[in-house]
PDB file of N, CA and C in Angstrom:
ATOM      1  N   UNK W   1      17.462  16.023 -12.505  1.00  0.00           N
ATOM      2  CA  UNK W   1      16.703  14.842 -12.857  1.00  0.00           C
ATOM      3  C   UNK W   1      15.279  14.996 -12.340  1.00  0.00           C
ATOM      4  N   UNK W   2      14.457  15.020 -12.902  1.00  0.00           N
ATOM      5  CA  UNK W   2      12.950  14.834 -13.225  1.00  0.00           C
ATOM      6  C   UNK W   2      12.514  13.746 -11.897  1.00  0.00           C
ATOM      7  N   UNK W   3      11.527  14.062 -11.116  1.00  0.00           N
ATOM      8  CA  UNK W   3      10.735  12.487 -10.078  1.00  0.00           C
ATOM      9  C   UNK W   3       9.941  12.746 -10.557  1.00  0.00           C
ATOM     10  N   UNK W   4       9.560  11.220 -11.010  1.00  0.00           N
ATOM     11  CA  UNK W   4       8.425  10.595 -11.860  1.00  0.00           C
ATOM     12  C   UNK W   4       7.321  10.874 -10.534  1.00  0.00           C
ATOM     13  N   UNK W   5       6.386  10.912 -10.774  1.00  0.00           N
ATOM     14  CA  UNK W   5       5.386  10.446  -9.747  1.00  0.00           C
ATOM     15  C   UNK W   5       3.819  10.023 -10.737  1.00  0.00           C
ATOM     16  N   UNK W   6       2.278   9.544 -10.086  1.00  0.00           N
ATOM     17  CA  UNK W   6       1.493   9.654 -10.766  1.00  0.00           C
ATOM     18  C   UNK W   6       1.022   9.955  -9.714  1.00  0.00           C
ATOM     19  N   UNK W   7      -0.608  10.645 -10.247  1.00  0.00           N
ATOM     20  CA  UNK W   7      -1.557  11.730  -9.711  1.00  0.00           C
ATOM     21  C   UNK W   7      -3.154  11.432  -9.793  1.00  0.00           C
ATOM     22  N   UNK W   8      -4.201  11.015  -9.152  1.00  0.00           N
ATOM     23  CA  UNK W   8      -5.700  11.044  -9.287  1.00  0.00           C
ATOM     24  C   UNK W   8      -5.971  11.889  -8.091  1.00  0.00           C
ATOM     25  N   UNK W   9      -6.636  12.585  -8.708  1.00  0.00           N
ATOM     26  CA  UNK W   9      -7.975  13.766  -8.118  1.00  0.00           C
ATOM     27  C   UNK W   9      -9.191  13.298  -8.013  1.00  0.00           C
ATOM     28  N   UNK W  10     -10.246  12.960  -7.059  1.00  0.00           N
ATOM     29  CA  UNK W  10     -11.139  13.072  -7.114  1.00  0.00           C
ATOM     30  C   UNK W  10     -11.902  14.419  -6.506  1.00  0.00           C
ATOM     31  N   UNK W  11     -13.316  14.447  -6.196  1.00  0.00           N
ATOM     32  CA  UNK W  11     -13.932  14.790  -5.238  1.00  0.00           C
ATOM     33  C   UNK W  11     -13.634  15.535  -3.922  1.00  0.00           C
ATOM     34  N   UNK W  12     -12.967  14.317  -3.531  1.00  0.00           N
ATOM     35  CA  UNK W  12     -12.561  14.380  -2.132  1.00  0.00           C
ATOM     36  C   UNK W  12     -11.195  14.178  -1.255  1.00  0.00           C
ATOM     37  N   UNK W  13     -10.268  13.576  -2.864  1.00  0.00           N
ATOM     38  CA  UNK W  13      -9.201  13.300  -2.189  1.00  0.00           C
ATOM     39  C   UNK W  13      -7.831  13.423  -3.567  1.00  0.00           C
ATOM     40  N   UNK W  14      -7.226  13.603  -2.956  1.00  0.00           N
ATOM     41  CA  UNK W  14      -5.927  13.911  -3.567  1.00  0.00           C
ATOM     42  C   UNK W  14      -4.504  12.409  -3.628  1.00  0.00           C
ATOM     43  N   UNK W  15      -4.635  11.643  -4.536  1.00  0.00           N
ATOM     44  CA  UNK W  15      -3.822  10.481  -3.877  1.00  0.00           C
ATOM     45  C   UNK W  15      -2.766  10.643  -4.844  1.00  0.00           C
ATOM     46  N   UNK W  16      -1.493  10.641  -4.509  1.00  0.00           N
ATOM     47  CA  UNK W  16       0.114  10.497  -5.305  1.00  0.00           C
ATOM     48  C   UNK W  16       0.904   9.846  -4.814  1.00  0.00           C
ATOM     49  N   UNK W  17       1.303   8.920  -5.958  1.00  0.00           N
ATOM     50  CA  UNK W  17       2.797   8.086  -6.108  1.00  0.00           C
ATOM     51  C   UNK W  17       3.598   8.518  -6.416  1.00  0.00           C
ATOM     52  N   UNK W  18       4.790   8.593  -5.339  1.00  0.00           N
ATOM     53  CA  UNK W  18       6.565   9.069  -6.124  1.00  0.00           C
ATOM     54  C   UNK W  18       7.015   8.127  -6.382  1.00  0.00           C
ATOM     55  N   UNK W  19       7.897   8.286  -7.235  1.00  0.00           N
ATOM     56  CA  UNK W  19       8.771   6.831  -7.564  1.00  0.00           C
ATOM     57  C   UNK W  19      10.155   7.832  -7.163  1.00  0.00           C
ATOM     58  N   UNK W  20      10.768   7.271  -6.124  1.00  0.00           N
ATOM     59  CA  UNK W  20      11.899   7.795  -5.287  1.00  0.00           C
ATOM     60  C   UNK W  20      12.846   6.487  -4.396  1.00  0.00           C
ATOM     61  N   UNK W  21      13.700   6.273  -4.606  1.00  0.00           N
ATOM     62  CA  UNK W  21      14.681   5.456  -4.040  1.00  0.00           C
ATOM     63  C   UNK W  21      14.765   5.804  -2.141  1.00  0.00           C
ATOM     64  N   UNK W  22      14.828   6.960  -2.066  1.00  0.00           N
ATOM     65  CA  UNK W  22      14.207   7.947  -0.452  1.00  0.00           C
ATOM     66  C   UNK W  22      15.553   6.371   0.271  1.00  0.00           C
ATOM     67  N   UNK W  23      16.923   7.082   0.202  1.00  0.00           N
ATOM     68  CA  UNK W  23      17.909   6.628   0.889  1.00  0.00           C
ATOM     69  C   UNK W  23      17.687   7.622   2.687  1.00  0.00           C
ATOM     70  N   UNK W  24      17.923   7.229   3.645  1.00  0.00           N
ATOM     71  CA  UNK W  24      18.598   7.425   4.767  1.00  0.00           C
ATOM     72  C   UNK W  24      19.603   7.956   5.339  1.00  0.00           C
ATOM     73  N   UNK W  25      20.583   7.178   4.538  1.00  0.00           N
ATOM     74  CA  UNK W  25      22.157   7.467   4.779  1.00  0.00           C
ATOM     75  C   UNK W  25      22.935   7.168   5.486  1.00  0.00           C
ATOM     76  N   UNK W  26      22.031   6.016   6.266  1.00  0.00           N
ATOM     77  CA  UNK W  26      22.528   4.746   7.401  1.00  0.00           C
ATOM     78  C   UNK W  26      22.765   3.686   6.832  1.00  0.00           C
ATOM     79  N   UNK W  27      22.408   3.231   6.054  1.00  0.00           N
ATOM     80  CA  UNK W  27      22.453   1.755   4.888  1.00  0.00           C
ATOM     81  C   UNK W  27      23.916   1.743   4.629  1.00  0.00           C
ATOM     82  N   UNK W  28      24.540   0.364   4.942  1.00  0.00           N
ATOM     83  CA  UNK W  28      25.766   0.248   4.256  1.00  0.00           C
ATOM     84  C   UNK W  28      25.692  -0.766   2.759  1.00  0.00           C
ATOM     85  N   UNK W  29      26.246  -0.526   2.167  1.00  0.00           N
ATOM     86  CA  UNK W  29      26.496  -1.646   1.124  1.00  0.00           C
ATOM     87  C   UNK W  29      27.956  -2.307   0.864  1.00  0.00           C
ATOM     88  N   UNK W  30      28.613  -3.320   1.171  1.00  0.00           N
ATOM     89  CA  UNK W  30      30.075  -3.331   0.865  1.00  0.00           C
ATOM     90  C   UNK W  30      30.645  -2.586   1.909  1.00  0.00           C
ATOM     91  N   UNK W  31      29.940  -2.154   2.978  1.00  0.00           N
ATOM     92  CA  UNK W  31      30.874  -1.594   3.846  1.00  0.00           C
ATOM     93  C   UNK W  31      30.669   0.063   3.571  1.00  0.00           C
ATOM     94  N   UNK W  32      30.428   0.445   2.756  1.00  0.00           N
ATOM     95  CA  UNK W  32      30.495   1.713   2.245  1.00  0.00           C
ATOM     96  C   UNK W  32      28.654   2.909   2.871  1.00  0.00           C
ATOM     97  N   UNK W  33      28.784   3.336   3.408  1.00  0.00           N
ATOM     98  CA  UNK W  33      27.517   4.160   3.491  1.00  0.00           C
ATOM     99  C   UNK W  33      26.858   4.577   2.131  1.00  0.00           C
ATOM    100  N   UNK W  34      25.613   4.227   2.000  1.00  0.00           N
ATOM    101  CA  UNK W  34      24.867   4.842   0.981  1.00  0.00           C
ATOM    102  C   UNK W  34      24.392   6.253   1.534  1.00  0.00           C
ATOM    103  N   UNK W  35      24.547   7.141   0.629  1.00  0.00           N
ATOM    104  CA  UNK W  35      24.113   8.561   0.507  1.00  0.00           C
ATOM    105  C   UNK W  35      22.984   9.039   0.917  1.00  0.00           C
ATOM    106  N   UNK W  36      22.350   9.701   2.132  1.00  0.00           N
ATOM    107  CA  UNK W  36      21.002  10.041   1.929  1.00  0.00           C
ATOM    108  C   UNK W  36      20.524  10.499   1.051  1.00  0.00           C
ATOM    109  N   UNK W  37      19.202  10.640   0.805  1.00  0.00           N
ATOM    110  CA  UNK W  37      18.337  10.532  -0.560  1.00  0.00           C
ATOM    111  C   UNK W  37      17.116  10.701  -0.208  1.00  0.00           C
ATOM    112  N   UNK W  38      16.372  11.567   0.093  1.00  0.00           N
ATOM    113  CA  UNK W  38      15.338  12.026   0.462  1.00  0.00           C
ATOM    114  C   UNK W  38      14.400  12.912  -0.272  1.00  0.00           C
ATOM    115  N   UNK W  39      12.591  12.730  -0.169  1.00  0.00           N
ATOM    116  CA  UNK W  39      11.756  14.097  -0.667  1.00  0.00           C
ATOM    117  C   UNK W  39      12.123  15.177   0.613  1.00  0.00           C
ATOM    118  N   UNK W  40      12.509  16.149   0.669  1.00  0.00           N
ATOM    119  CA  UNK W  40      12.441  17.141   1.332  1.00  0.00           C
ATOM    120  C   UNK W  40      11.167  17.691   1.425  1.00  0.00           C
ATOM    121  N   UNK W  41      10.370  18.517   0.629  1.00  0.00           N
ATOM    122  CA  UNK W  41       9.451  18.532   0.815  1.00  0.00           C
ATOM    123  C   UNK W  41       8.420  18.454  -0.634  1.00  0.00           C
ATOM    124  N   UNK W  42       6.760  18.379   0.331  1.00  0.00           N
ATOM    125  CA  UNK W  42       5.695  18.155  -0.812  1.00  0.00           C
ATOM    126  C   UNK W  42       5.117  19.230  -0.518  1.00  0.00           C
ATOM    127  N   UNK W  43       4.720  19.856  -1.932  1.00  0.00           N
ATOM    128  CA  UNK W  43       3.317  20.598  -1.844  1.00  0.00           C
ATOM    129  C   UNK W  43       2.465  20.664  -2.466  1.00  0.00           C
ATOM    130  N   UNK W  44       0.687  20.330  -2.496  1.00  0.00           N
ATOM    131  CA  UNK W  44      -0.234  20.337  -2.750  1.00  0.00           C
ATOM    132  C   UNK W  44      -1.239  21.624  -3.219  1.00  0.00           C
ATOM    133  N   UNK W  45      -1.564  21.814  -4.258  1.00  0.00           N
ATOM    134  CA  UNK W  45      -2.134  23.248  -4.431  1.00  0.00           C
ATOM    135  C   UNK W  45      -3.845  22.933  -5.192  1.00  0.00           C
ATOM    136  N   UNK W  46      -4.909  23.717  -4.754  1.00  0.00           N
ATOM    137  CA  UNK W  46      -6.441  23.191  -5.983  1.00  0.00           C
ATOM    138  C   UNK W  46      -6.466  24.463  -6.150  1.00  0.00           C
ATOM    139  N   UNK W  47      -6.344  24.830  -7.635  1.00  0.00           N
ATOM    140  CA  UNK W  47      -6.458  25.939  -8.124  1.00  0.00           C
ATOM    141  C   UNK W  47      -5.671  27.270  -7.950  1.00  0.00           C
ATOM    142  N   UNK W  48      -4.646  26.633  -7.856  1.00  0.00           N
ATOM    143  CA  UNK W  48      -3.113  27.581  -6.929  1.00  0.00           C
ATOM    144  C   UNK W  48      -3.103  27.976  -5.853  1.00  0.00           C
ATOM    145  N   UNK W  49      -4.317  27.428  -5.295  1.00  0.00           N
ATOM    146  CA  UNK W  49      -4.268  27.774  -3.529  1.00  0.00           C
ATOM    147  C   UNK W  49      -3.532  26.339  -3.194  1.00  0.00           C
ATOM    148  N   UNK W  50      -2.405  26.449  -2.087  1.00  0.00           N
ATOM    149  CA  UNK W  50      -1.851  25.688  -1.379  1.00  0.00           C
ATOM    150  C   UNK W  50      -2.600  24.627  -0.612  1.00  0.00           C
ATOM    151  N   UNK W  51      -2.921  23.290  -0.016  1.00  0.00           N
ATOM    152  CA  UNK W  51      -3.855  22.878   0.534  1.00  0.00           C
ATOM    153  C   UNK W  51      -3.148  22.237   1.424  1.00  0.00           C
ATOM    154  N   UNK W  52      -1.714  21.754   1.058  1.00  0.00           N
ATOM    155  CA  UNK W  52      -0.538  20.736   2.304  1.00  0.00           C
ATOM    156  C   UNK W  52       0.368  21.480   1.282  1.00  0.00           C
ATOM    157  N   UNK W  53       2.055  21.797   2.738  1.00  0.00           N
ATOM    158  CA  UNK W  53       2.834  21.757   2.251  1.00  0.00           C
ATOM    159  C   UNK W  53       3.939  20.752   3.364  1.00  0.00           C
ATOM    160  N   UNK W  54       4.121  19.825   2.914  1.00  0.00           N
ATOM    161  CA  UNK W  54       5.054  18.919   4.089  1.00  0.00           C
ATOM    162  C   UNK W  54       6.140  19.585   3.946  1.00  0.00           C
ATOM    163  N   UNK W  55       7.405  19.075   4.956  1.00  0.00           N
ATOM    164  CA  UNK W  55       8.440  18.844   4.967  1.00  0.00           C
ATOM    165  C   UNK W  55       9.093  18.044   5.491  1.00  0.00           C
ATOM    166  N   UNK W  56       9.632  16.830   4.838  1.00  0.00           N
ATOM    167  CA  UNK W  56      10.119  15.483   4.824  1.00  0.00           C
ATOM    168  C   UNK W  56      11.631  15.051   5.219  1.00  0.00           C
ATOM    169  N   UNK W  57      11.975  13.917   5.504  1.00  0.00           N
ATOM    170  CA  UNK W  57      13.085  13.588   6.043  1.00  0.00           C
ATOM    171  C   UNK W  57      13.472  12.106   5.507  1.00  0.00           C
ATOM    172  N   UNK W  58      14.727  12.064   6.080  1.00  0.00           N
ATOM    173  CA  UNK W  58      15.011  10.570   6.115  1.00  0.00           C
ATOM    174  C   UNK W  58      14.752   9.415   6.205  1.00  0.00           C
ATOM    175  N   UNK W  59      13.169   9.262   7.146  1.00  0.00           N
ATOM    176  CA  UNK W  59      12.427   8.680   7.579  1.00  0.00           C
ATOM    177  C   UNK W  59      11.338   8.065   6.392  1.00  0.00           C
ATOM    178  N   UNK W  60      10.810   8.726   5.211  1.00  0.00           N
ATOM    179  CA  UNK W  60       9.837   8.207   4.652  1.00  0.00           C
ATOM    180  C   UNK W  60      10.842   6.965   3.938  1.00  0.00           C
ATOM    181  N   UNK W  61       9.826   6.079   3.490  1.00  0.00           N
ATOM    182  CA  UNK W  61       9.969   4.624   2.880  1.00  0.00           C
ATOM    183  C   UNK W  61      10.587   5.497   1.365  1.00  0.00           C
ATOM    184  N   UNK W  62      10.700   4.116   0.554  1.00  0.00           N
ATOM    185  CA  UNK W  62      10.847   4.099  -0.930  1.00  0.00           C
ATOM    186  C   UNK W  62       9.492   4.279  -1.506  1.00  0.00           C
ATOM    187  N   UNK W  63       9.561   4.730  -2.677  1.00  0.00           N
ATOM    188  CA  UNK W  63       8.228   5.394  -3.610  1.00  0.00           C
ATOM    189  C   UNK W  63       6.905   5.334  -2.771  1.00  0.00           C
ATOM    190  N   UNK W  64       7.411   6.631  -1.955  1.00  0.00           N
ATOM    191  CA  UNK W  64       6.123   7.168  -0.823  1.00  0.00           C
ATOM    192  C   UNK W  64       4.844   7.361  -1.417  1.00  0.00           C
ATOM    193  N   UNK W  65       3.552   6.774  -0.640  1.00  0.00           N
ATOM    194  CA  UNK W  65       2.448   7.058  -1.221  1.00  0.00           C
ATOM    195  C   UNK W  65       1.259   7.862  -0.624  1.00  0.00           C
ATOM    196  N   UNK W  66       1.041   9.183  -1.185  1.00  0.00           N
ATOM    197  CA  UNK W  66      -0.147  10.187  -0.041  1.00  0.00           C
ATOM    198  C   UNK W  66      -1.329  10.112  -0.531  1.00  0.00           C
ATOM    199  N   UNK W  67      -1.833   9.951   0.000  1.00  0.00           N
ATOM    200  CA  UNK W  67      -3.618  10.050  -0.033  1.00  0.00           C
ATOM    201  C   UNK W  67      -4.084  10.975   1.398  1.00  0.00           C
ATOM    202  N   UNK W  68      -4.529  12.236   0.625  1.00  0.00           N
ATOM    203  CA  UNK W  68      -5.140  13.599   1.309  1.00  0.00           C
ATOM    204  C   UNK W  68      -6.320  13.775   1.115  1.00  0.00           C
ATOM    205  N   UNK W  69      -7.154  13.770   1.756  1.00  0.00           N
ATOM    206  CA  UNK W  69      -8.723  14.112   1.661  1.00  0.00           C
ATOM    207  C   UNK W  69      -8.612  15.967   1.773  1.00  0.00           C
ATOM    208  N   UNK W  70      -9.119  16.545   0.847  1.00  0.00           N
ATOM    209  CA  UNK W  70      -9.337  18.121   0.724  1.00  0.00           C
ATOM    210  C   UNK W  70     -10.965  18.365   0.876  1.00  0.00           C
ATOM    211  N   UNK W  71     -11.495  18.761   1.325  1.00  0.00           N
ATOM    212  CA  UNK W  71     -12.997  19.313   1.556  1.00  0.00           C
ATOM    213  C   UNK W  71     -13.184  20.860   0.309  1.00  0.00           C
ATOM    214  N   UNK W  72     -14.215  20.632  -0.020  1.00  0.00           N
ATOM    215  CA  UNK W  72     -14.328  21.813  -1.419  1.00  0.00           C
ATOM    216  C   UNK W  72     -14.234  21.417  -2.534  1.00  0.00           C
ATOM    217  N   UNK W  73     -13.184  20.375  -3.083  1.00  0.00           N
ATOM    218  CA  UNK W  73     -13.110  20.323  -4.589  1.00  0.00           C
ATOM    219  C   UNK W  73     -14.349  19.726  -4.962  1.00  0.00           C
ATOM    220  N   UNK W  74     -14.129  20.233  -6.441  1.00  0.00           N
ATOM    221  CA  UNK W  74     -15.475  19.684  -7.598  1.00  0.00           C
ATOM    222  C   UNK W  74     -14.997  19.220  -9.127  1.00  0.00           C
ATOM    223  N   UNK W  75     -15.606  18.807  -9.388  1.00  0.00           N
ATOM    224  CA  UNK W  75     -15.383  18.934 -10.560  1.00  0.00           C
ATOM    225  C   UNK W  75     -14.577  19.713 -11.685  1.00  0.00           C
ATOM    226  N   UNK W  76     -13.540  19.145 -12.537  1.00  0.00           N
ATOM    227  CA  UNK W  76     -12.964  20.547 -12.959  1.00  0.00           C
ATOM    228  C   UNK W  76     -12.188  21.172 -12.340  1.00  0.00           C
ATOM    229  N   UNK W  77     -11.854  21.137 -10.881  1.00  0.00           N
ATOM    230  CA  UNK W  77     -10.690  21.836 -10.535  1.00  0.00           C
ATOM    231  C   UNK W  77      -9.123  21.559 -10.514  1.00  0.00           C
ATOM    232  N   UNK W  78      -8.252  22.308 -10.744  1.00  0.00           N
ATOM    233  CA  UNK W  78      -6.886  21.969 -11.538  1.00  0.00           C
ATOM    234  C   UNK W  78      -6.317  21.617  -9.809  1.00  0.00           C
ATOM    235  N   UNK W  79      -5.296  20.087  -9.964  1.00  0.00           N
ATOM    236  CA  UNK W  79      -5.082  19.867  -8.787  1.00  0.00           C
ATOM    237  C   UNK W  79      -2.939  20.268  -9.284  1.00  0.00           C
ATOM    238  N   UNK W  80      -2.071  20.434  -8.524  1.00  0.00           N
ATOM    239  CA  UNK W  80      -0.894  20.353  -8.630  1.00  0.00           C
ATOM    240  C   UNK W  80       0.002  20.010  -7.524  1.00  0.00           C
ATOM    241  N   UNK W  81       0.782  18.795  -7.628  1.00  0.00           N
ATOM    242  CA  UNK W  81       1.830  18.449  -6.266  1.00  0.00           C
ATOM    243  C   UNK W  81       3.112  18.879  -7.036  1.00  0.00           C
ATOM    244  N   UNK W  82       4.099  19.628  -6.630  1.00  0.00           N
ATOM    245  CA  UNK W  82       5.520  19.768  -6.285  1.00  0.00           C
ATOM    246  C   UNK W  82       6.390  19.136  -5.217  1.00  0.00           C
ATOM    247  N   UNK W  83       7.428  18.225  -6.077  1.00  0.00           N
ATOM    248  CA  UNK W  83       8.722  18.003  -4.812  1.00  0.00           C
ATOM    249  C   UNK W  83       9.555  17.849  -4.778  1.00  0.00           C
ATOM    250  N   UNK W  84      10.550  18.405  -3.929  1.00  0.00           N
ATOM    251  CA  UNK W  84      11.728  18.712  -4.365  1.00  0.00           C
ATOM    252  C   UNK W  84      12.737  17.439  -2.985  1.00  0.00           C
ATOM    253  N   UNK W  85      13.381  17.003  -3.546  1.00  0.00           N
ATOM    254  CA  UNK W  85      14.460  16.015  -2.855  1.00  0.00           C
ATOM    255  C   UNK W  85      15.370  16.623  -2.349  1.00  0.00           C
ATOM    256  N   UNK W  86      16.398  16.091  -1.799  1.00  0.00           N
ATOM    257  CA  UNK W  86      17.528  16.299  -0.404  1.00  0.00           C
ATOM    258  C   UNK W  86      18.820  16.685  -1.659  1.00  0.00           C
ATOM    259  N   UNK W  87      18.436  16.290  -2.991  1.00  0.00           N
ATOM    260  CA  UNK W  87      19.639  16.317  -3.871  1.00  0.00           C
ATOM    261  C   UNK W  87      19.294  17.717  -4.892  1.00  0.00           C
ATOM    262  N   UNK W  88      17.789  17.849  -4.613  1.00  0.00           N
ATOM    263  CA  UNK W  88      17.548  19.424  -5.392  1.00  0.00           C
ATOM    264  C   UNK W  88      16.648  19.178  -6.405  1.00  0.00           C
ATOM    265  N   UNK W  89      16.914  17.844  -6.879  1.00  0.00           N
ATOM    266  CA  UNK W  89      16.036  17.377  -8.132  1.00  0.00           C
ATOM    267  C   UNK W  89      14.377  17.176  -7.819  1.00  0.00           C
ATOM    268  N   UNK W  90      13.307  17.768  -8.733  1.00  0.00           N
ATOM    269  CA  UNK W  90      12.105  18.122  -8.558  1.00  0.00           C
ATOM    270  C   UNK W  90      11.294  17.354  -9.649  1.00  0.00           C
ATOM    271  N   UNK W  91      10.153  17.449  -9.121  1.00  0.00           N
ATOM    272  CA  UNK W  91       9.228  16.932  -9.612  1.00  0.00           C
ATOM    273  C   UNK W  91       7.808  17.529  -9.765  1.00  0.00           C
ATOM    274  N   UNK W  92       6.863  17.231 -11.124  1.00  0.00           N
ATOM    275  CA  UNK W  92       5.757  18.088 -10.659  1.00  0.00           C
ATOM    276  C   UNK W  92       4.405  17.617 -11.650  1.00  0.00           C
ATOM    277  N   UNK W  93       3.771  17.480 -11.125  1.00  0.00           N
ATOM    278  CA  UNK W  93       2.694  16.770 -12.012  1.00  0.00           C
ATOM    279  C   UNK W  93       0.876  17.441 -11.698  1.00  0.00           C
ATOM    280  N   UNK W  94       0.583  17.150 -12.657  1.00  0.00           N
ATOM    281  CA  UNK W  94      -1.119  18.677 -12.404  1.00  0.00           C
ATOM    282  C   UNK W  94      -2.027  17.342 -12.652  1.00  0.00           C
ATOM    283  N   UNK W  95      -3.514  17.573 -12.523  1.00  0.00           N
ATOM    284  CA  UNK W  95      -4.324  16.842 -12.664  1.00  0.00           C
ATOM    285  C   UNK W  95      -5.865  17.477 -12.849  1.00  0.00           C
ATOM    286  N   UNK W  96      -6.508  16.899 -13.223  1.00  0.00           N
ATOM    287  CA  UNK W  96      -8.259  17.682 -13.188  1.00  0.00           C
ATOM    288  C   UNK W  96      -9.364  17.268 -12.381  1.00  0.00           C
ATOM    289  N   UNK W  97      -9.823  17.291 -11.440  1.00  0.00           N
ATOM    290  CA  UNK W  97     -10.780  16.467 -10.588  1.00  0.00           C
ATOM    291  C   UNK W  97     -11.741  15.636 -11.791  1.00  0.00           C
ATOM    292  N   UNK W  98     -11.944  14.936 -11.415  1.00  0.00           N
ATOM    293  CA  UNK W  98     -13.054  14.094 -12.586  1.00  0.00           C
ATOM    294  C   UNK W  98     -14.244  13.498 -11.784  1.00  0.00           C
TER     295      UNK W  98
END
């Protein structure tokens, strides 16, 4: 399964929305434990150079939101985040500085 996310590039900063449920695995419902459900990790690339690569846990909220300031970009440069969840399922979305 596909994570949605959205993506703006500027200048100076790199900001992305996941849309991710990001379970714990402490939550009961009915008595029953809900499943952890986690981004494992993110990575950030301008122009296929790497710029952040996290690695995530249990701990982030529901539809996590990053805003990264990168020094260097311009105009025109191809931005790309990858991420992959605790269940395997990935996500990946590109962008253009404007």
């Amino acid at each position: 399964m596909a994570i949605p996310m959205k993506m703006r590039a500027s200048t100076d900063a790199i900001k992305v929305l996941i849309t991710h449920p990001s379970e714990n695995g402490l939550r009961k419902v009915n008595g029953q434990l809900v499943p952890a459900l986690f981004i494992k990790n993110i990575k950030l690339a301008v122009n296929g150079k790497v710029v952040a690569d996290g690695q995530w846990g249990g701990g982030m909220a529901k539809d996590p939101y990053l805003n990264i300031k990168v020094q260097g970009m311009k105009a025109g440069d191809k931005v790309t985040v990858n991420v992959v969840d605790s269940n395997g399922d990935t996500g990946n979305s590109e962008a253009t500085v404007g």
